[in-house]
Amino acid sequence: MFENKKVNLQKLVSYGFTRNNATYFYTTNIVNGQFQMIITITEDGTVNTKVLDSASNEYVLHRIPEACGPFVSKVRADYESVLYNIAEKCFELNIFKSNFAQKIIQHIQNTYHDDLEFLWPQFPNNAIFRRKDTNKWYAALLVLSKRKLGLNSDELIDILDLKADPEEITGMVDGKKCFPGYHMNKKHWYTLCLDGSVPFEEILRRLDTSYKLSAK
């Protein structure tokens, strides 16, 4: 439930966590008060839990998949419900981990005031940005293997799909730094790898062009 997510420390405090040095603590009761659940989260997002009975003995059966029965199922359900709620309220999606991708997301939020939209539950590593006035897409962020771009590597990489005039795309695509639009109309879209092969300032210029083209 915490996969591909990063912790928001301010939201932890708002949720009710208390901080002790670099660790945040939260305690709640589960199973109608029969157990105390203690959650600790470090600044890097590492989550640890303990479930204690009334005598402060640690209960562990909920962690054993083979353990079954109405009571252990109730403990497990309450335990997971608490964690799912914390994951939803205090953590944010962190699909795109490259420095360039993070900077692009921040730039778009600051400049165009748009947020990533994850439109396809079956493709959680794909997201788009769209203009508010025209509702048209102007950028897409994806995670995929370099091999899918025709490169000789299975390394996973963040890529950016952008719009451009067809004649410009024809001159840009070289199969090294610039590729035909991945999963897009290749006449109007192209793909850049966010691995430093294209300077960041150039990506921002191309992003601005794509944004303007989506006004039409």
Short mmCIF file of C-alpha atoms in Angstrom, two decimals:
data_model
loop_
_atom_site.label_atom_id
_atom_site.label_comp_id
_atom_site.label_asym_id
_atom_site.label_seq_id
_atom_site.Cartn_x
_atom_site.Cartn_y
_atom_site.Cartn_z
CA MET A 1 0.00 0.00 0.00
CA PHE A 2 3.03 2.29 0.34
CA GLU A 3 4.64 1.20 -2.93
CA ASN A 4 5.61 4.07 -5.26
CA LYS A 5 4.64 6.63 -2.63
CA LYS A 6 6.60 9.19 -0.65
CA VAL A 7 5.77 10.48 2.79
CA ASN A 8 4.55 14.04 3.38
CA LEU A 9 5.93 14.89 6.81
CA GLN A 10 3.62 17.88 7.32
CA LYS A 11 0.61 15.67 6.68
CA LEU A 12 1.89 13.18 9.25
CA VAL A 13 1.78 15.90 11.90
CA SER A 14 -1.68 17.02 10.78
CA TYR A 15 -2.86 13.41 10.95
CA GLY A 16 -1.77 13.14 14.58
CA PHE A 17 1.77 11.78 14.49
CA THR A 18 4.25 13.11 17.04
CA ARG A 19 7.89 13.63 16.11
CA ASN A 20 10.89 12.38 18.06
CA ASN A 21 14.13 13.30 16.27
CA ALA A 22 13.80 11.81 12.76
CA THR A 23 10.93 9.43 13.58
CA TYR A 24 7.18 10.03 13.71
CA PHE A 25 4.93 8.05 16.07
CA TYR A 26 1.19 7.37 16.05
CA THR A 27 -0.90 5.18 18.38
CA THR A 28 -4.49 4.06 17.94
CA ASN A 29 -6.79 1.33 19.24
CA ILE A 30 -8.16 -1.44 17.04
CA VAL A 31 -10.56 -4.37 17.45
CA ASN A 32 -12.89 -2.39 19.69
CA GLY A 33 -10.06 -1.31 21.96
CA GLN A 34 -8.69 -4.79 22.60
CA PHE A 35 -5.37 -3.96 20.93
CA GLN A 36 -3.11 -0.95 20.67
CA MET A 37 -1.48 -0.31 17.29
CA ILE A 38 1.75 1.68 17.19
CA ILE A 39 2.97 3.05 13.86
CA THR A 40 6.41 4.59 13.36
CA ILE A 41 7.47 6.32 10.15
CA THR A 42 10.95 7.64 9.45
CA GLU A 43 11.72 10.72 7.39
CA ASP A 44 12.54 8.55 4.38
CA GLY A 45 9.09 6.92 4.55
CA THR A 46 9.98 3.61 6.19
CA VAL A 47 6.91 2.27 8.02
CA ASN A 48 7.03 -0.05 11.04
CA THR A 49 4.16 -1.29 13.19
CA LYS A 50 3.43 -3.13 16.41
CA VAL A 51 0.15 -4.51 17.70
CA LEU A 52 0.02 -4.93 21.50
CA ASP A 53 -2.59 -6.61 23.69
CA SER A 54 -3.76 -5.26 27.05
CA ALA A 55 -0.70 -6.75 28.75
CA SER A 56 1.63 -5.05 26.24
CA ASN A 57 2.47 -8.38 24.60
CA GLU A 58 3.00 -8.15 20.86
CA TYR A 59 0.36 -9.83 18.69
CA VAL A 60 1.69 -11.21 15.40
CA LEU A 61 -0.88 -13.62 13.96
CA HIS A 62 -2.26 -10.94 11.64
CA ARG A 63 1.12 -10.96 9.88
CA ILE A 64 0.94 -14.67 9.08
CA PRO A 65 -0.97 -15.30 5.83
CA GLU A 66 -1.86 -18.86 6.88
CA ALA A 67 -3.49 -17.68 10.12
CA CYS A 68 -7.26 -17.66 9.73
CA GLY A 69 -10.44 -17.51 11.74
CA PRO A 70 -12.90 -14.72 12.60
CA PHE A 71 -10.79 -13.09 15.30
CA VAL A 72 -7.46 -12.91 13.47
CA SER A 73 -9.34 -11.77 10.36
CA LYS A 74 -10.86 -8.90 12.35
CA VAL A 75 -7.44 -7.90 13.69
CA ARG A 76 -5.95 -8.02 10.20
CA ALA A 77 -8.82 -6.00 8.70
CA ASP A 78 -8.58 -3.25 11.34
CA TYR A 79 -4.78 -3.20 11.08
CA GLU A 80 -4.82 -2.85 7.29
CA SER A 81 -7.59 -0.24 7.44
CA VAL A 82 -5.42 2.01 9.62
CA LEU A 83 -2.44 1.64 7.28
CA TYR A 84 -4.49 2.24 4.14
CA ASN A 85 -5.88 5.41 5.67
CA ILE A 86 -2.39 6.68 6.55
CA ALA A 87 -1.13 5.81 3.05
CA GLU A 88 -4.01 7.79 1.54
CA LYS A 89 -3.85 10.81 3.86
CA CYS A 90 -0.10 11.17 4.49
CA PHE A 91 1.65 9.78 1.42
CA GLU A 92 1.82 11.01 -2.17
CA LEU A 93 2.44 9.17 -5.42
CA ASN A 94 6.10 8.94 -6.33
CA ILE A 95 6.06 7.09 -9.64
CA PHE A 96 8.56 9.28 -11.46
CA LYS A 97 11.76 9.24 -9.46
CA SER A 98 14.37 10.82 -11.75
CA ASN A 99 15.62 14.28 -10.86
CA PHE A 100 14.49 15.67 -14.22
CA ALA A 101 10.98 14.23 -13.81
CA GLN A 102 10.63 15.71 -10.32
CA LYS A 103 11.82 19.11 -11.53
CA ILE A 104 9.44 19.02 -14.51
CA ILE A 105 6.47 18.17 -12.29
CA GLN A 106 7.36 21.06 -9.97
CA HIS A 107 7.89 23.43 -12.90
CA ILE A 108 4.49 22.61 -14.39
CA GLN A 109 2.74 23.05 -11.04
CA ASN A 110 4.44 26.42 -10.50
CA THR A 111 4.13 27.71 -14.07
CA TYR A 112 0.89 26.26 -15.48
CA HIS A 113 -0.75 25.23 -12.18
CA ASP A 114 -1.55 21.75 -13.49
CA ASP A 115 -1.16 18.44 -11.70
CA LEU A 116 -0.45 14.96 -12.99
CA GLU A 117 -3.50 12.94 -13.94
CA PHE A 118 -3.34 9.15 -13.73
CA LEU A 119 -6.05 8.10 -16.15
CA TRP A 120 -5.45 4.38 -16.52
CA PRO A 121 -5.62 2.09 -13.43
CA GLN A 122 -4.14 -0.73 -15.52
CA PHE A 123 -1.14 1.50 -16.37
CA PRO A 124 -0.18 3.15 -13.05
CA ASN A 125 3.17 4.33 -14.46
CA ASN A 126 1.52 6.54 -17.10
CA ALA A 127 0.23 10.05 -16.44
CA ILE A 128 -0.61 13.20 -18.37
CA PHE A 129 -0.79 16.97 -17.99
CA ARG A 130 -3.60 18.89 -19.68
CA ARG A 131 -4.57 22.53 -20.09
CA LYS A 132 -7.49 23.72 -18.02
CA ASP A 133 -8.88 26.01 -20.74
CA THR A 134 -8.92 23.57 -23.67
CA ASN A 135 -8.81 20.28 -21.75
CA LYS A 136 -6.12 19.13 -24.20
CA TRP A 137 -3.03 17.20 -23.22
CA TYR A 138 0.33 18.89 -23.62
CA ALA A 139 2.65 16.40 -21.89
CA ALA A 140 2.75 12.80 -20.75
CA LEU A 141 5.12 11.21 -18.23
CA LEU A 142 5.76 7.47 -18.40
CA VAL A 143 8.11 4.86 -16.98
CA LEU A 144 9.29 2.18 -19.38
CA SER A 145 12.24 0.09 -20.49
CA LYS A 146 14.74 1.77 -22.81
CA ARG A 147 14.35 -1.26 -25.07
CA LYS A 148 10.81 -0.15 -25.90
CA LEU A 149 12.35 2.93 -27.49
CA GLY A 150 14.69 0.77 -29.56
CA LEU A 151 17.71 1.15 -27.27
CA ASN A 152 19.84 -1.82 -26.23
CA SER A 153 19.02 -1.76 -22.52
CA ASP A 154 16.34 -3.04 -20.14
CA GLU A 155 16.92 -0.13 -17.75
CA LEU A 156 13.71 1.54 -16.62
CA ILE A 157 13.59 5.23 -17.42
CA ASP A 158 11.26 8.22 -17.09
CA ILE A 159 10.23 9.62 -20.47
CA LEU A 160 8.35 12.74 -21.52
CA ASP A 161 5.98 12.92 -24.49
CA LEU A 162 5.51 16.40 -25.97
CA LYS A 163 3.75 17.99 -28.94
CA ALA A 164 5.43 19.76 -31.85
CA ASP A 165 4.68 20.69 -35.45
CA PRO A 166 5.01 17.64 -37.74
CA GLU A 167 7.83 19.12 -39.81
CA GLU A 168 9.83 19.88 -36.66
CA ILE A 169 9.38 16.34 -35.35
CA THR A 170 10.71 14.92 -38.60
CA GLY A 171 13.95 16.83 -38.12
CA MET A 172 14.27 16.08 -34.39
CA VAL A 173 13.76 12.32 -34.17
CA ASP A 174 17.17 10.64 -34.21
CA GLY A 175 16.64 7.44 -32.19
CA LYS A 176 19.25 8.57 -29.66
CA LYS A 177 17.96 11.63 -27.85
CA CYS A 178 14.58 12.08 -29.48
CA PHE A 179 12.14 9.31 -30.41
CA PRO A 180 8.74 8.96 -32.09
CA GLY A 181 5.95 9.68 -29.61
CA TYR A 182 5.54 6.61 -27.44
CA HIS A 183 1.89 5.49 -27.42
CA MET A 184 0.99 8.79 -29.09
CA ASN A 185 0.22 10.05 -32.59
CA LYS A 186 3.75 10.07 -33.99
CA LYS A 187 2.92 12.84 -36.43
CA HIS A 188 2.28 15.32 -33.63
CA TRP A 189 4.11 13.86 -30.62
CA TYR A 190 7.70 12.91 -29.82
CA THR A 191 9.50 11.40 -26.82
CA LEU A 192 12.47 12.58 -24.76
CA CYS A 193 14.37 10.52 -22.19
CA LEU A 194 14.69 12.20 -18.80
CA ASP A 195 18.17 10.81 -18.18
CA GLY A 196 20.22 13.93 -18.89
CA SER A 197 20.70 13.20 -22.57
CA VAL A 198 18.72 16.36 -23.33
CA PRO A 199 19.58 19.51 -21.31
CA PHE A 200 16.92 20.51 -18.82
CA GLU A 201 16.58 24.06 -20.16
CA GLU A 202 15.93 22.66 -23.62
CA ILE A 203 13.23 20.38 -22.23
CA LEU A 204 11.54 23.38 -20.60
CA ARG A 205 11.57 25.29 -23.90
CA ARG A 206 10.02 22.34 -25.68
CA LEU A 207 7.49 21.91 -22.91
CA ASP A 208 6.40 25.53 -23.32
CA THR A 209 5.98 25.00 -27.07
CA SER A 210 3.86 21.91 -26.43
CA TYR A 211 1.72 23.85 -23.96
CA LYS A 212 1.10 26.59 -26.52
CA LEU A 213 0.24 24.10 -29.27
CA SER A 214 -2.41 22.59 -27.01
CA ALA A 215 -4.22 25.94 -26.88
CA LYS A 216 -5.49 25.38 -30.40
#
